[in-house]
PDB file of C-alpha atoms in Angstrom:
ATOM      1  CA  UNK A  26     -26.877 -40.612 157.358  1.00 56.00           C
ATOM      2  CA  UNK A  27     -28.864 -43.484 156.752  1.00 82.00           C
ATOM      3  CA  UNK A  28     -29.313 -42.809 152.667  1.00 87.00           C
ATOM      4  CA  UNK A  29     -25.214 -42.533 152.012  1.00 89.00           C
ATOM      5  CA  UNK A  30     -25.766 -46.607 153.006  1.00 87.00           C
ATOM      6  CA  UNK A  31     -28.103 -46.695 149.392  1.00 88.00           C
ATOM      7  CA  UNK A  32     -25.569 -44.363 147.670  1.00 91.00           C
ATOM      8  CA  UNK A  33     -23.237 -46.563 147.820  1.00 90.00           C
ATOM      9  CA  UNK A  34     -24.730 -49.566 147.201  1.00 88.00           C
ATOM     10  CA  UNK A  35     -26.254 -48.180 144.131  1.00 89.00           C
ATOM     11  CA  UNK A  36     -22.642 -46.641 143.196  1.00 89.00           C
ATOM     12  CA  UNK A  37     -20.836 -50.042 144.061  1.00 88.00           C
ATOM     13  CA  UNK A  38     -23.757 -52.198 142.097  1.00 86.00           C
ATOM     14  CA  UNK A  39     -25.012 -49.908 138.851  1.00 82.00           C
ATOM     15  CA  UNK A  40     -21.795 -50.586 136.991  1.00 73.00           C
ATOM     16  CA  UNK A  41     -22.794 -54.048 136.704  1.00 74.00           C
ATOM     17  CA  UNK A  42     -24.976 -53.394 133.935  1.00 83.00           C
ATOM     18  CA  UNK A  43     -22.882 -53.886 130.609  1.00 89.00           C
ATOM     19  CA  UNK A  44     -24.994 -51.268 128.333  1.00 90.00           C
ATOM     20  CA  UNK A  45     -23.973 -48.684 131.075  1.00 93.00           C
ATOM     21  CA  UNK A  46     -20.478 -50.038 131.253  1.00 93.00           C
ATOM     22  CA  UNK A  47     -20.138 -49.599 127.264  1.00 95.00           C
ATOM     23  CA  UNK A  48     -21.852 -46.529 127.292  1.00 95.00           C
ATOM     24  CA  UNK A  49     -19.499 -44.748 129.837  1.00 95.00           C
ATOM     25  CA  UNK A  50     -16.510 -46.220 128.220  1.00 96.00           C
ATOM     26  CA  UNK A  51     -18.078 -44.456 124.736  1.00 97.00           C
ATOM     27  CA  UNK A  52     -18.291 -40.925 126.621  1.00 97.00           C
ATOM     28  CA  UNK A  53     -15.108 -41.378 128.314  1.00 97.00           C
ATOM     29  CA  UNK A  54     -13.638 -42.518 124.680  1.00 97.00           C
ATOM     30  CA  UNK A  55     -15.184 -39.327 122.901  1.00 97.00           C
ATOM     31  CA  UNK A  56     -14.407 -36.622 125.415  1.00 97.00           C
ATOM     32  CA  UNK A  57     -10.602 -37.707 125.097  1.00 97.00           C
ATOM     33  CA  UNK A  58     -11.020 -37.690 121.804  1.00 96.00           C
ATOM     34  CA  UNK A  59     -11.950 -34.669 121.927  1.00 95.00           C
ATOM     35  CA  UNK A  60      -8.944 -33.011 123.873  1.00 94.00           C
ATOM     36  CA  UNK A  61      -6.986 -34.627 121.092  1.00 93.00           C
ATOM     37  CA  UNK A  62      -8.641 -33.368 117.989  1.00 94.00           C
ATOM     38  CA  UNK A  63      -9.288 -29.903 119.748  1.00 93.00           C
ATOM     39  CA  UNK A  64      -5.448 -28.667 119.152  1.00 89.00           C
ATOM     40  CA  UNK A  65      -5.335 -30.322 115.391  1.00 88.00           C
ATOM     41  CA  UNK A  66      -8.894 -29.599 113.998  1.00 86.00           C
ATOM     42  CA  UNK A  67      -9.851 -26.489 116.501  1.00 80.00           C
ATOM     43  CA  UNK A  68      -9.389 -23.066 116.498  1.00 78.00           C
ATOM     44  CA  UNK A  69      -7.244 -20.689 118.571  1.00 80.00           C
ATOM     45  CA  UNK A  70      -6.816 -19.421 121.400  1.00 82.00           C
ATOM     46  CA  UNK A  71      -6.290 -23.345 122.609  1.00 89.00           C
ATOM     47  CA  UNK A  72      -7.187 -23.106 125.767  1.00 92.00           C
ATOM     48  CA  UNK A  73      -9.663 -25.418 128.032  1.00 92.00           C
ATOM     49  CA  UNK A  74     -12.851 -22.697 128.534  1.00 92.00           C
ATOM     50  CA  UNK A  75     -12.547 -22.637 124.761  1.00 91.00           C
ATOM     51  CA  UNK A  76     -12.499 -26.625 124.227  1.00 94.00           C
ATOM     52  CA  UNK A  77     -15.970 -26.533 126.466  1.00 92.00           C
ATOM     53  CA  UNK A  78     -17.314 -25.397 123.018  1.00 89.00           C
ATOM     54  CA  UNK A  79     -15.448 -28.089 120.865  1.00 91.00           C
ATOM     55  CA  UNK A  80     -18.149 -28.928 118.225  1.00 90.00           C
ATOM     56  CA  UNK A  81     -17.085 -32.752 118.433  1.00 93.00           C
ATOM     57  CA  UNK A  82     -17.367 -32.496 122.449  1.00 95.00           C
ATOM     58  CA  UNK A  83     -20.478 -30.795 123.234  1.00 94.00           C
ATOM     59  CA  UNK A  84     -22.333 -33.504 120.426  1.00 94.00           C
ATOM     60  CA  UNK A  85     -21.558 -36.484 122.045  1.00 95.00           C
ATOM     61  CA  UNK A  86     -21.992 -34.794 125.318  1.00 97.00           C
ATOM     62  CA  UNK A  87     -25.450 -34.165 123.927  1.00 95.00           C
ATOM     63  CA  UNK A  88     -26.543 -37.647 123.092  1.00 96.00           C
ATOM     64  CA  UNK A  89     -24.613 -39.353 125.032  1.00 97.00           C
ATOM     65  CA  UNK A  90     -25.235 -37.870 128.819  1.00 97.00           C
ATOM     66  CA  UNK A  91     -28.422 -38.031 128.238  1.00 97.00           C
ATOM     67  CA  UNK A  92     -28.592 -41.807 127.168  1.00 97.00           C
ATOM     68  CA  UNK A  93     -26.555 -42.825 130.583  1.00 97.00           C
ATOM     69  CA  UNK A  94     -29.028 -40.857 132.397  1.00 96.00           C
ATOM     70  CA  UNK A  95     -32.001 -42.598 131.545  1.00 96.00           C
ATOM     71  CA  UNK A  96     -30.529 -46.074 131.363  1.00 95.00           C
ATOM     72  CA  UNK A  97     -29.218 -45.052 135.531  1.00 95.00           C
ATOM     73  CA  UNK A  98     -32.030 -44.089 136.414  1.00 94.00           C
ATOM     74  CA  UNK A  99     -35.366 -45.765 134.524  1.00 94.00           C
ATOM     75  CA  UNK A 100     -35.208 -48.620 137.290  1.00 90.00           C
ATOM     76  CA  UNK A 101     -34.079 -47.090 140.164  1.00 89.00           C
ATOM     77  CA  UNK A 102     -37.370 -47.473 142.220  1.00 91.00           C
ATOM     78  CA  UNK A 103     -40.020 -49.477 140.117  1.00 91.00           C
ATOM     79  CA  UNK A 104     -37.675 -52.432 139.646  1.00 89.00           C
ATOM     80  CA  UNK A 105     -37.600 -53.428 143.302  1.00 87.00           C
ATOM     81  CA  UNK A 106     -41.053 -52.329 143.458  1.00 88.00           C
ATOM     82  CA  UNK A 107     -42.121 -55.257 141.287  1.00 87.00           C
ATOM     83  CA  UNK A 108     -39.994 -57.559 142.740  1.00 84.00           C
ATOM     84  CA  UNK A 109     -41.146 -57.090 146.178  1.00 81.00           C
ATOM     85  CA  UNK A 110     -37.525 -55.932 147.609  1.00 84.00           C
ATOM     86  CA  UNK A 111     -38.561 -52.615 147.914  1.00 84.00           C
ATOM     87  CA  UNK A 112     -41.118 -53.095 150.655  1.00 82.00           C
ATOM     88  CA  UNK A 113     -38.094 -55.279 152.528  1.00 82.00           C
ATOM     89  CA  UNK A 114     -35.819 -52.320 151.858  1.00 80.00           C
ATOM     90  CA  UNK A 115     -38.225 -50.047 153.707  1.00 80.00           C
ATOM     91  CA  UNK A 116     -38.861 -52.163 156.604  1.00 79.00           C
ATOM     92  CA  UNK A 117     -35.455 -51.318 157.327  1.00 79.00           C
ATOM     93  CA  UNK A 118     -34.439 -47.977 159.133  1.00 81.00           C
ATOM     94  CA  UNK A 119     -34.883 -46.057 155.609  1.00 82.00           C
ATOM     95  CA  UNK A 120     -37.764 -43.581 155.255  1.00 86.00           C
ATOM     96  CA  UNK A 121     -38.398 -43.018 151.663  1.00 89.00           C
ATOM     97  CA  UNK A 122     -36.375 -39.869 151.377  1.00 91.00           C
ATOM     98  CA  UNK A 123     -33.489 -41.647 152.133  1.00 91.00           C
ATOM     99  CA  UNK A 124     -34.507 -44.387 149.411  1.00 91.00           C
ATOM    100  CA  UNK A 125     -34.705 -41.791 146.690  1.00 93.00           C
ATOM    101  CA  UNK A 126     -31.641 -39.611 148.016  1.00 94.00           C
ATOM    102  CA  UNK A 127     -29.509 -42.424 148.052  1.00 93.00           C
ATOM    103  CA  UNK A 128     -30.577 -43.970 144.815  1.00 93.00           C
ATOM    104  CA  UNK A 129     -29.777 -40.358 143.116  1.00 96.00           C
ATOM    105  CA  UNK A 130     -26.860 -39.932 144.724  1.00 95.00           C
ATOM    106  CA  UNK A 131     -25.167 -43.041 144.406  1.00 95.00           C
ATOM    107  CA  UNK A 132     -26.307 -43.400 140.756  1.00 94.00           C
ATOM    108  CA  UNK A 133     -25.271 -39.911 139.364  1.00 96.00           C
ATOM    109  CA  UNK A 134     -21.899 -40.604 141.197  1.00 95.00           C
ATOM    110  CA  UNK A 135     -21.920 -43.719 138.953  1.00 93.00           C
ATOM    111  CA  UNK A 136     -21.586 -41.520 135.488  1.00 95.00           C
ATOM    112  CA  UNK A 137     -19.702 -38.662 137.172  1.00 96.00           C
ATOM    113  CA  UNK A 138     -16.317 -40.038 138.455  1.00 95.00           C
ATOM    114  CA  UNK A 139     -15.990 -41.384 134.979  1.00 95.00           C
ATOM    115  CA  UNK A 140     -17.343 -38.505 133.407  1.00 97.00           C
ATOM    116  CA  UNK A 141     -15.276 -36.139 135.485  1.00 97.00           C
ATOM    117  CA  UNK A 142     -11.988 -38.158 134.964  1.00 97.00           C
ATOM    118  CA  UNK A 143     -12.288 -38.261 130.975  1.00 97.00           C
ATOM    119  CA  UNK A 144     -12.455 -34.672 131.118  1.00 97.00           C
ATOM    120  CA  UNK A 145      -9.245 -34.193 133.148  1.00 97.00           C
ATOM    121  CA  UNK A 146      -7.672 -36.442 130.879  1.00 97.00           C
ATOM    122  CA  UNK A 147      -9.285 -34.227 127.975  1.00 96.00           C
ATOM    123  CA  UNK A 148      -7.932 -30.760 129.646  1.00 95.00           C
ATOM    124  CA  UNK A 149      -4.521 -32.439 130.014  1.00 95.00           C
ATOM    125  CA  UNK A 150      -4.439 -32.673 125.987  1.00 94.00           C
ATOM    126  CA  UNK A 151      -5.766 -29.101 125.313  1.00 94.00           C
ATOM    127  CA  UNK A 152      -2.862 -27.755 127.839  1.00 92.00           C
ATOM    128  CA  UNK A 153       0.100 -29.937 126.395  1.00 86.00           C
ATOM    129  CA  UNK A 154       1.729 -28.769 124.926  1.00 78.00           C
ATOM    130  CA  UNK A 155       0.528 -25.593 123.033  1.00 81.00           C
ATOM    131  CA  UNK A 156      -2.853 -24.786 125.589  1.00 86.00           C
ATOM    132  CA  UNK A 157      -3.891 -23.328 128.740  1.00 90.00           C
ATOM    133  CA  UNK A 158      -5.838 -24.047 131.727  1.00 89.00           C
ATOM    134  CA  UNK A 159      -8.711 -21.668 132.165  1.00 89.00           C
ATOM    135  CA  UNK A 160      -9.012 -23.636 135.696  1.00 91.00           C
ATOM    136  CA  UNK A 161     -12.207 -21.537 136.822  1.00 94.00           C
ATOM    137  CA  UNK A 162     -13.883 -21.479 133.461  1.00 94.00           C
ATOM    138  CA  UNK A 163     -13.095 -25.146 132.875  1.00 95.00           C
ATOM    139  CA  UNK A 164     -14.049 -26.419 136.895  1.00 97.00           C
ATOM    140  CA  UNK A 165     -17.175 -24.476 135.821  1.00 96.00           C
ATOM    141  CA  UNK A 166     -17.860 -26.558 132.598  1.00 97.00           C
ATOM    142  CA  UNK A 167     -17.025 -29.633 134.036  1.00 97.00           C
ATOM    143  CA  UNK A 168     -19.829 -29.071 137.036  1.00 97.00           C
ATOM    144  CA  UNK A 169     -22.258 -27.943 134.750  1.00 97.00           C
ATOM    145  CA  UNK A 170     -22.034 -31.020 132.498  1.00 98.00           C
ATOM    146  CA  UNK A 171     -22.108 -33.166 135.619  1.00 98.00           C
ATOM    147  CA  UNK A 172     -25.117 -31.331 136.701  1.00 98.00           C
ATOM    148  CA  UNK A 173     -26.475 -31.674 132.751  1.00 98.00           C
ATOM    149  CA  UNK A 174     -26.542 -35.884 133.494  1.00 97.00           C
ATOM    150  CA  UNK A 175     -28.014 -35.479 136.170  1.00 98.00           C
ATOM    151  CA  UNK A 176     -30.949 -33.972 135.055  1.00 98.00           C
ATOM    152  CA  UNK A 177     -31.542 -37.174 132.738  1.00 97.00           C
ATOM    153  CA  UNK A 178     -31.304 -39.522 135.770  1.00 97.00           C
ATOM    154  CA  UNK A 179     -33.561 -37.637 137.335  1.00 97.00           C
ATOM    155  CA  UNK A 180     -36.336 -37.549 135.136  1.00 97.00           C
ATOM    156  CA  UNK A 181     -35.889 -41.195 134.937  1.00 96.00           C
ATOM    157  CA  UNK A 182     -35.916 -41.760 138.336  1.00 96.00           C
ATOM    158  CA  UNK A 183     -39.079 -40.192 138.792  1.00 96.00           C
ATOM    159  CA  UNK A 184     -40.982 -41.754 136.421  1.00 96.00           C
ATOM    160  CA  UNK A 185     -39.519 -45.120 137.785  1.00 94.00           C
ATOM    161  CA  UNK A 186     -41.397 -43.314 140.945  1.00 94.00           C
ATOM    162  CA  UNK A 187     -44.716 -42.460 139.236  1.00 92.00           C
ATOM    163  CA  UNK A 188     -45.249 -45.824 137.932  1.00 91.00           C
ATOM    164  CA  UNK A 189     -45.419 -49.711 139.428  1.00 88.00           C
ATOM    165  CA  UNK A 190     -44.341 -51.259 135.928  1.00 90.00           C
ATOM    166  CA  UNK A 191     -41.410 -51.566 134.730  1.00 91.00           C
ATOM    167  CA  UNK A 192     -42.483 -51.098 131.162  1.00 93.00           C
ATOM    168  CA  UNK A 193     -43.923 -48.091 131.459  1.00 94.00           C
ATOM    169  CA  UNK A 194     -41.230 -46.880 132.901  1.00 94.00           C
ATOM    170  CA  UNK A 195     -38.726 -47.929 130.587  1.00 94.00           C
ATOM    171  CA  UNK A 196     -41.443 -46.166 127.946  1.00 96.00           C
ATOM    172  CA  UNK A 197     -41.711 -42.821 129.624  1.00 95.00           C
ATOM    173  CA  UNK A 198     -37.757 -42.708 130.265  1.00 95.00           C
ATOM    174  CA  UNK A 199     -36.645 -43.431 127.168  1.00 96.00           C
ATOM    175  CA  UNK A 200     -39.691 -41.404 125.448  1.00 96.00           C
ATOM    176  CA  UNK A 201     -38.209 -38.208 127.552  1.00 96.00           C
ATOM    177  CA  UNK A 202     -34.961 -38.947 125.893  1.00 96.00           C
ATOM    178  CA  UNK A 203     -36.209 -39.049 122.155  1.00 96.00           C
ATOM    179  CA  UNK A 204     -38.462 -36.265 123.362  1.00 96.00           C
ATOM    180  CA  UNK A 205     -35.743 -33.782 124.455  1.00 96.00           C
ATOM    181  CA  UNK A 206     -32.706 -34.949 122.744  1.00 95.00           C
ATOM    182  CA  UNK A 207     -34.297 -36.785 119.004  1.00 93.00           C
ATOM    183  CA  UNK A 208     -37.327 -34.680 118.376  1.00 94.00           C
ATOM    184  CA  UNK A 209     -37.511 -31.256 120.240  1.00 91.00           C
ATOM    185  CA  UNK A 210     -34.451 -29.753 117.639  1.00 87.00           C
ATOM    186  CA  UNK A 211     -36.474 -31.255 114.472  1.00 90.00           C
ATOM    187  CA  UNK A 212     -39.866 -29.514 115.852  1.00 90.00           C
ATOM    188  CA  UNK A 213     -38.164 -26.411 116.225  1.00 86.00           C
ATOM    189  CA  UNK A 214     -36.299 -26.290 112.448  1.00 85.00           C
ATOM    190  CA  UNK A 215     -39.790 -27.493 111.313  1.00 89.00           C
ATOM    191  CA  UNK A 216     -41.240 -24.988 112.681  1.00 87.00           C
ATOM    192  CA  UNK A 217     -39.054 -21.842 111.666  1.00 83.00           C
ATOM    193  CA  UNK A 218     -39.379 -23.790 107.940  1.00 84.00           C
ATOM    194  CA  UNK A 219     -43.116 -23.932 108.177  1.00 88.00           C
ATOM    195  CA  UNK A 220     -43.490 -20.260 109.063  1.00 84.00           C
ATOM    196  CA  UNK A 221     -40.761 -19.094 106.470  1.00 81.00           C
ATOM    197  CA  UNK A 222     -42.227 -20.906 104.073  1.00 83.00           C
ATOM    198  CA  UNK A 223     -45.827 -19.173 104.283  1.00 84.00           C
ATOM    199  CA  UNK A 224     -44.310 -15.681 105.114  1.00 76.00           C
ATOM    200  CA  UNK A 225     -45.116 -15.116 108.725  1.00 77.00           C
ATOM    201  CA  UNK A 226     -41.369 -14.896 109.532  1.00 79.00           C
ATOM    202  CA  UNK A 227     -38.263 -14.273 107.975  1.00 76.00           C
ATOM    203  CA  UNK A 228     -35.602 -16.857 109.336  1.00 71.00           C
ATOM    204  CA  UNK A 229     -35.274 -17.016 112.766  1.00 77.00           C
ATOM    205  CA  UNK A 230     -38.500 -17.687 115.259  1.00 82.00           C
ATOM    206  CA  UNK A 231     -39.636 -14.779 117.117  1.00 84.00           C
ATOM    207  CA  UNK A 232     -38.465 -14.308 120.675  1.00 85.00           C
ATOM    208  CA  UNK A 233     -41.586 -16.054 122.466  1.00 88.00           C
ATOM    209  CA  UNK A 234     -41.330 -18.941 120.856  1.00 87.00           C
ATOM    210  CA  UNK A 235     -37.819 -19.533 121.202  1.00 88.00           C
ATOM    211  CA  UNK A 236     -37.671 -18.950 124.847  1.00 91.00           C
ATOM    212  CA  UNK A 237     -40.609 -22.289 124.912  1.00 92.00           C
ATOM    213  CA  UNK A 238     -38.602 -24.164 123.084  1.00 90.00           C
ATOM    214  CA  UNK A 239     -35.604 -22.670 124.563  1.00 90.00           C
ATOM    215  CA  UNK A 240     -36.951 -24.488 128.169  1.00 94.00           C
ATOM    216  CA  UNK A 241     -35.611 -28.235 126.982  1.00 95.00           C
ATOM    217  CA  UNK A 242     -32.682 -29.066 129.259  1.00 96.00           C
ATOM    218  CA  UNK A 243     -30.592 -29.982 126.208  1.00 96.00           C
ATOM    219  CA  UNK A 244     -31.274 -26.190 125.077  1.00 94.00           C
ATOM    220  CA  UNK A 245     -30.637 -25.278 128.009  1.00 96.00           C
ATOM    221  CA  UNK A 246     -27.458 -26.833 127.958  1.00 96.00           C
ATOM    222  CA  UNK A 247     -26.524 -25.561 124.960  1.00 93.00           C
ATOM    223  CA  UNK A 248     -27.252 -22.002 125.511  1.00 91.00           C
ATOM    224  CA  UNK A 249     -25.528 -21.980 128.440  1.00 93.00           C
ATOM    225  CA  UNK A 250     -22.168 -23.152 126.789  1.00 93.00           C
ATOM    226  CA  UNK A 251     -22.417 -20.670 124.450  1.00 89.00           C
ATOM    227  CA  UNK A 252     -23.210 -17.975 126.307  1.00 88.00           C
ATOM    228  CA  UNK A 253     -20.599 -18.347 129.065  1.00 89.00           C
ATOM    229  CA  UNK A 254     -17.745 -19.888 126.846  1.00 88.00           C
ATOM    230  CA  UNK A 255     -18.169 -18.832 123.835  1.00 82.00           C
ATOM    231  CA  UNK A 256     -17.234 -15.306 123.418  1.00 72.00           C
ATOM    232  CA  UNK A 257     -19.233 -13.595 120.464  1.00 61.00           C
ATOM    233  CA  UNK A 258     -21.210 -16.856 120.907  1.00 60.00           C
ATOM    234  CA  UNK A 259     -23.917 -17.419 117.396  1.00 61.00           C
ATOM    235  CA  UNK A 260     -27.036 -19.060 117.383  1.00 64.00           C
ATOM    236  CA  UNK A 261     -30.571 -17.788 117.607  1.00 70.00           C
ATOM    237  CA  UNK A 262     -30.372 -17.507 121.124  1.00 73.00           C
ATOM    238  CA  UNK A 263     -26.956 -15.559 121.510  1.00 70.00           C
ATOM    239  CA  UNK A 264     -28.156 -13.033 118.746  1.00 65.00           C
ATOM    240  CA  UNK A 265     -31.129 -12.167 120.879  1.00 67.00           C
ATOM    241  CA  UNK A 266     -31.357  -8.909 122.768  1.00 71.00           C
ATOM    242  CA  UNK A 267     -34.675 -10.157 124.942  1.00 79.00           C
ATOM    243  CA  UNK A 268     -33.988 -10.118 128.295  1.00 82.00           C
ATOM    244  CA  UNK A 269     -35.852 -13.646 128.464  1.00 85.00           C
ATOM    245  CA  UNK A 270     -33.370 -15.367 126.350  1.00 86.00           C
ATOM    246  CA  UNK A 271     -29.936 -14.825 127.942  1.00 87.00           C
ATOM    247  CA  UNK A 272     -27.754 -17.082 129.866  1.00 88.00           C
ATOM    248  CA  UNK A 273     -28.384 -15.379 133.054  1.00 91.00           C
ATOM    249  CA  UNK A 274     -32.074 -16.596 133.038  1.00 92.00           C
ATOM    250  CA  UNK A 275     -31.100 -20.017 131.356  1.00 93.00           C
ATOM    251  CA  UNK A 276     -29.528 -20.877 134.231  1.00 95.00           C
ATOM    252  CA  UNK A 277     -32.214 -21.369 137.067  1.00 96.00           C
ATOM    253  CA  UNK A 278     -34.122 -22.830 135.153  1.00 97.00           C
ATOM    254  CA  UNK A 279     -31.558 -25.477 134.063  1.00 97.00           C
ATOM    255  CA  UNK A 280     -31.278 -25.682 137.953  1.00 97.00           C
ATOM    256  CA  UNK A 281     -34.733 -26.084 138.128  1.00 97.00           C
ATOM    257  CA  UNK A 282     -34.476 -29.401 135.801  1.00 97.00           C
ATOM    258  CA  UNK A 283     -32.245 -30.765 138.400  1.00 96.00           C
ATOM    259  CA  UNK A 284     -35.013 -30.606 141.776  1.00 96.00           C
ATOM    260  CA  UNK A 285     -37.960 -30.368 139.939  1.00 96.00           C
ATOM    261  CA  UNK A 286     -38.695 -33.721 138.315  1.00 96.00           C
ATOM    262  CA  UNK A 287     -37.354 -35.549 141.324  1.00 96.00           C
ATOM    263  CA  UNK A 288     -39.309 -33.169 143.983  1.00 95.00           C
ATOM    264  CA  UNK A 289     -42.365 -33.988 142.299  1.00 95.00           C
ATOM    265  CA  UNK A 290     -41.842 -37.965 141.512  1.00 94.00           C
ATOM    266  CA  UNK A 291     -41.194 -38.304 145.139  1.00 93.00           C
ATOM    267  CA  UNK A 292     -44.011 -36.115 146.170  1.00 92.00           C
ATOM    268  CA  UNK A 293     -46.106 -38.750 144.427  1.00 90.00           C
ATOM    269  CA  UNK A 294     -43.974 -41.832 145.581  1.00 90.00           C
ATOM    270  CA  UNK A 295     -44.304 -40.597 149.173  1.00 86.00           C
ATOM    271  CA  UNK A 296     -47.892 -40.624 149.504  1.00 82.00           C
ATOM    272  CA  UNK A 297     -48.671 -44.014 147.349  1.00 79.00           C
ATOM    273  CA  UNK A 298     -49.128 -47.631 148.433  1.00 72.00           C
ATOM    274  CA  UNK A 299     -46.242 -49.537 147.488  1.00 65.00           C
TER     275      UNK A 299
END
């Protein structure tokens, strides 16, 4: 197929960049880190669907994913649209499917062999020599984090798609990433603290309000850690009995974060002049 050709040139080429090459080697560095520190500073039972929880894990995970995401992906298509390469590119046997296929593809690939090899490393650590593999529950962990990056280069790949300069696309991509990962966590505690303070609730938000703010892919993320391996999991979210807030539910629509943005950047992309 003609868009595994673009995979892996994008695989083979993205690593070039030095701020992705530093920023892999800092997740790589903190999820082995964090297999370390799990056994020492953690709590029992040491075992690897328990480390998916690891405070020190999931927040670098967190900021860090994300971060590689958007730097993979803000330039995938607007960069050699400004440079003219992309209309040489498509002269070629590629339709534009292929194009943005092979640009996802072989980018997300970039983040997840490394991503995927830190945390074998990391499970390797829990296991010896007082842990267990959970292989199921930890397999499951691993693909959901992989799928969790590839949200972010997603969303930046379609705004690189919705937009011919590369400034504005560096803006919107990296303004989704304060947006989601910087400010949507603050909003919420500001929130909750605004209401306590004037009486209209008492602690936590009510139900409605969490399941909006519960539809950020880092929530979603989050929740869905804690409710599949966590057991007696806190957190507003795992202490609600709305049918809207469980894990079940969080999960298609963190699925949905992985076609949507792209499905509708390329439905744009498709049908604009280049």
């Amino acid at each position: 197929m003609s868009w595994t050709t673009i995979a892996r040139r994008e695989y083979a080429t993205t690593g070039d960049s030095r701020a992705i090459r530093w920023l892999l080697w800092a997740l790589a560095g903190a999820c082995v880190l964090s297999g370390y520190l799990f056994p020492v500073l953690g709590s029992e039972p040491y075992t690897t669907k328990a480390f998916a929880s690891f405070g020190f894990l999931t927040g670098s995970i967190d900021y860090l994913l994300p971060l590689i995401g958007v730097f993979l992906g803000y330039g995938a298509i607007v960069t050699e649209r400004t440079s003219g390469q992309l209309t040489l590119l498509l002269s070629l046997p590629y339709s534009r499917r292929d194009l943005v296929v092979g640009k996802l593809v072989g980018r997300s690939l970039a983040f997840a062999t490394t991503l995927v090899a830190a945390l074998a490393v990391a499970g390797a650590l829990v296991v010896y020599p007082l842990g267990s593999l959970s292989p199921g529950w930890y397999l499951a962990f691993v693909a959901l984090t992989v799928l969790y990056g590839v949200i972010f280069v997603g969303i930046a790949t379609a705004i690189s798609m919705l937009t011919q300069s590369k400034h504005l696309a560096t803006a919107g991509a990296f303004g989704a990433y304060g947006l989601f990962v910087l400010v949507w966590r603050t909003a919420r505690a500001a929130l909750a603290f605004g209401l306590e303070t004037v009486g209209v609730i008492d602690g936590a938000l009510p139900d409605p309000a969490l399941f909006l703010f519960g539809l950020n892919p880092v929530t979603l993320y989050d929740r869905l850690v804690t409710g599949f391996f966590v057991d007696g999991g806190a957190g507003p979210y795992a202490g609600s009995s709305a049918w809207y807030l469980s894990e079940w539910l969080a999960l298609p629509l963190f699925l949905a974060w992985v076609v949507v943005p792209v499905a509708f950047g390329y439905l744009r992309f498709r049908n604009t002049d280049l």
